[in-house]
Structures are given as C-alpha cells and as structure tokens.
C-alpha cells in the first residue's frame, strides 16, 4: 500500500464518520428563540394510560436570553374540531426532565415539576413569580433549585410524562409548549460563616481569613473590605473554595490600623446587576497590657513574692507571657541582660521567671527564693514583661533592693 | 348551557393570563406545537374471580388465560375498579368475546351497569341485543354491543359492571367464555369503547 492510497482510505473513513455523525444528530430538531418550529413528539396513547411528550431546543441561539435559564414551560392541551373541549383534569402531566443530549447521551439532567393548580407560585433561586390563573388543560412545568444555564446550553431535550383519565374523549388533541424564562431579580444571598470569628481582636500582622456563603447562580463579582473613615479601604483577597459550593474564602494580612472597631463590608453582584451586601465588625487592638507592681514594696530577704497586676482591656493578657527577671547592680552598674560579669566584678542576672495568675487575687505572682537563685545581698533591678494574646508587648522596669 | 358558560370563562382567563405573562417577570422565549391522538380505553375481561365479580381490567391485558363456565339462570359479572371520573362520554360498549355453548344455538345477552362505591350494582347504562352461540367444541369470536342514551354521570368512586347471561331458561344449558388469550385472531375478550 503506497502513501497516496493510505491517505485516500483515511480520508474516506473520516468522511464516513462525519456523515454518520451528521445523520445521527439530524433526528433532533432544535428550535430557535423566535422561529417556533413544530416539534413536540408525543406518542399516541390510550385514555387512562401514560405517554411521553418530547421536544428539543437549542438555548444558545439568542445572546440576550443566554443569561437566563428557560426553566418554565407552559403546556396547553387544546381540543380540535372532533373534540368538544378540554376540561381540567382531562390530562395530567406527572413531571418530566430536561437534559442535554449529544449523540444520544444525556447530561445534566434537571427534574421538572408540573402543576395545573392556580394561583401557582414558581420559586427559583433567581426570582419568584405567581401565575394567577390558567385555562383548563394548562400546565406549567418548571425546575426549582437545580440547574443553571451554565450546565444547560445547547442540545436540550425536554421529556414530559403525560397521563389522562380513562374517560377522556377519544380523538386528536393539540399540545402547545411555550417556553419562558424567569427574569433574575434576586440579589446574591450573603452569609458570613462563623461570624463569631470576629469576636476576637486583631492587630498589625494578623492574618485575617473568613468564609462567606454567596448564593447566586449568576454571580459576577464579590469583594470584602475594611472601611476606614478618611483613609484608604483595606481589601481582602477573595477566592471560591474548592469542593465547597457557594463558599468563598477572604483573607488578608493586616497592615497597621489604629485601635478601634471597623466595619468589614462584603459585597456581591450578579451578572444581571442585582447587588447585595452584608457587614460585620473587625476590632483592632495594638495596645499592650498595663503592668503594675504590687509586691515587693520595700526591702526583702530570703524568700519573698513578686506580684504584678497585669491587665489588658481589649484582647486580654496572655497568661503565659508574664515574666520577671532580677539583675544585680554592681558598683552602680546593672548586670547585662545576657548575664556575665561587669569588668572584673561578677554579677548575677536571673533567667526570666514565669509568673502565675492567682485566681483569687487576680494578680500574677511568683515566689523568689534568693538562696536557690544564688542571689547575694545587694541591689537589684527588677524587669517585668507581658503580652496580650495578640502579642502586643509591655515591659516594666524598676530597681529593687 | 354548561359548555357555553365554560367557554366564556376560558376566554376571560385567557385574557387575564396574557396580561400577567406580558407584564411580569416571565419573559417569552419560544413556542412549539404538536398533536396527539388519544384512543378510547379498552376493558379486558379477566377470568380470575374475586368475590362475586370477575375483573374488567382497564387497558391492561390479563396475565393468564381463564375459562369461565356457567349455566342458564346464572349471570357472570365483571367489574372495573373505580374510574376516578365524574362522567363518561356517551358511548357504545362493544363486547368482543370468545365463547362456546352446549347445546348449540343458545342466546346470550349483555348488560352494562354502574358499579357503586360499596360494590353493589348501580343503575343500568344499557342492554344489548342477543347473540346466538353456535360453537360447541372450539371457541369462536362473537360480539355484542349496547349504547348509553347520554353522557354517563358517575361519582369518582364508581365504575362499570358487565353482565353476561343466557336466555334459554333451561338450567342444563351450558356456556363457556375464554378470557385473557390475546393470541386469538381478534385478540383477548374485551370491551371496546366507541364515543358517540
């Protein structure tokens, strides 16, 4: 087999494949928005039994309609010359579905509910509509919460299950299906997940992250920012969360912001201009704890207590952070913080000693045993330090004999 | 009178509906049409006895073939389930059945009545003419028919009863009726409904 023959054979195989695909697909008639071609395929049936009505359409034919999902089908049974008239309950549409069908394979199946009871309120995630009345033999079929245009665009096929009572007058009935879509009038729904997260205080360098549930099938934009009077807003980064439907993660490492309470504004807007916002408050605390010496107040010996009143009005004291240290004063000089002698004179700098909170007195205290710490008689500097739970640091320095 | 009133109401509702649709959130997208032929129901005779009635199955062929035997002076009765409708159009009940008799030449007749909610027979809808059953050994197809005089008023819990009985008044005369055999030339024994 030469090269030319091989190309010819491959070309023929490709052509046959294309033709086969065309023939297979051509039995599905898609309708446009305006042209209204006929196309309800409904099997003749016996009164008292069930049949299926099918029709197809291509939703993407019209750009103006592309942002809506045609979720509402109005079905009307009409009599013909041989039929006296259609009465309520002559037919029943038990339900149906719409799905994408490509080469006979269905995708993204959406269940439809059907009703001929009026007034009929159709609630959907993008809007709501009440249809006050309808004639006998008129049904509305619609989806409620499932599906959006993003998963149904082309090659849509509707299938409806239709039944009648056994006393339905035999003959030919006409069936009309009109398609409507519901205008999007609902703004995105916003809900801050775990809003109690903002009960705590934050400070410069705090990594603030929170999640917001934003529900809207046509969500276009979302943002969150800290609003400051007279100063530039601080925006959060926002991303959708993988594997969590309608959940968006906002995060930011805070720059310096003055102490105070600030609104965080969360705004979402859909493609149809519906906008909603919600708000919470972020509390900023850059203020360190206040440290006040309670004991000792005079000369001490051997064993004594060191007690501090440490308070922090906002974020609260980090109870593990309250510490004291003694530094000996030798020849008028304070021992180095790192310890070691001053010239030829030895001097003592203790380690940082943890103070514990006395739940009764609400004071932080530690017992100093001068013997165990090898403290000789003399004059000492007393250093104290504490942090609030955000890490705002406070230091207190005094000398003590 | 009822029909004309209904038409007026329908027109008014139609106008109202158009107003609602065009002025509200619903936006028109497209329209397609189709038509469907609805055929009248078929009532199949089922030879399984339940109480004093056999069954008259609506649009459902019996699962098994049965042979019903009776003698003159007896009436075999078939009943439907409740039809769930409050009327049935003016109709001819056309019974197609397979029967044989001994002796040959016995006459049979059918009657259709309403079935009340409590299982008792209601008022008569129609009674047929007679059919001469000539077959003795092998079943043969016969037919009987009768027509209602008007639209049939029903309660939703009501149904139909089919009676078949002989007319010879000789209690030794025997009849056989075959049900559920759809392989026969004209299908299984059944009532076909024809709208008048």
mmCIF file with all atom_site columns, C-alpha atoms in Angstrom, chain B residues 14 18 22 28 45 56 79 101 123 134 136 141 160 167 170:
data_model
loop_
_atom_site.group_PDB
_atom_site.id
_atom_site.type_symbol
_atom_site.label_atom_id
_atom_site.label_alt_id
_atom_site.label_comp_id
_atom_site.label_asym_id
_atom_site.label_entity_id
_atom_site.label_seq_id
_atom_site.pdbx_PDB_ins_code
_atom_site.Cartn_x
_atom_site.Cartn_y
_atom_site.Cartn_z
_atom_site.occupancy
_atom_site.B_iso_or_equiv
_atom_site.pdbx_formal_charge
_atom_site.auth_seq_id
_atom_site.auth_comp_id
_atom_site.auth_asym_id
_atom_site.auth_atom_id
_atom_site.pdbx_PDB_model_num
ATOM 1  C CA . UNK B 1 14  ? -57.005 33.697  28.677 1.00 0.00 ? 14  UNK B CA 1
ATOM 2  C CA . UNK B 1 18  ? -51.810 37.104  28.656 1.00 0.00 ? 18  UNK B CA 1
ATOM 3  C CA . UNK B 1 22  ? -46.556 40.069  29.342 1.00 0.00 ? 22  UNK B CA 1
ATOM 4  C CA . UNK B 1 28  ? -41.397 34.734  26.383 1.00 0.00 ? 28  UNK B CA 1
ATOM 5  C CA . UNK B 1 45  ? -62.300 -9.435  30.664 1.00 0.00 ? 45  UNK B CA 1
ATOM 6  C CA . UNK B 1 56  ? -62.737 -5.852  33.965 1.00 0.00 ? 56  UNK B CA 1
ATOM 7  C CA . UNK B 1 79  ? -66.397 -5.098  37.302 1.00 0.00 ? 79  UNK B CA 1
ATOM 8  C CA . UNK B 1 101 ? -72.201 -23.409 24.372 1.00 0.00 ? 101 UNK B CA 1
ATOM 9  C CA . UNK B 1 123 ? -78.315 1.757   37.588 1.00 0.00 ? 123 UNK B CA 1
ATOM 10 C CA . UNK B 1 134 ? -73.290 -21.807 17.857 1.00 0.00 ? 134 UNK B CA 1
ATOM 11 C CA . UNK B 1 136 ? -69.804 -26.281 20.766 1.00 0.00 ? 136 UNK B CA 1
ATOM 12 C CA . UNK B 1 141 ? -65.465 -14.988 18.450 1.00 0.00 ? 141 UNK B CA 1
ATOM 13 C CA . UNK B 1 160 ? -68.753 -0.198  35.341 1.00 0.00 ? 160 UNK B CA 1
ATOM 14 C CA . UNK B 1 167 ? -81.605 -16.620 27.663 1.00 0.00 ? 167 UNK B CA 1
ATOM 15 C CA . UNK B 1 170 ? -83.042 -24.155 30.725 1.00 0.00 ? 170 UNK B CA 1
#
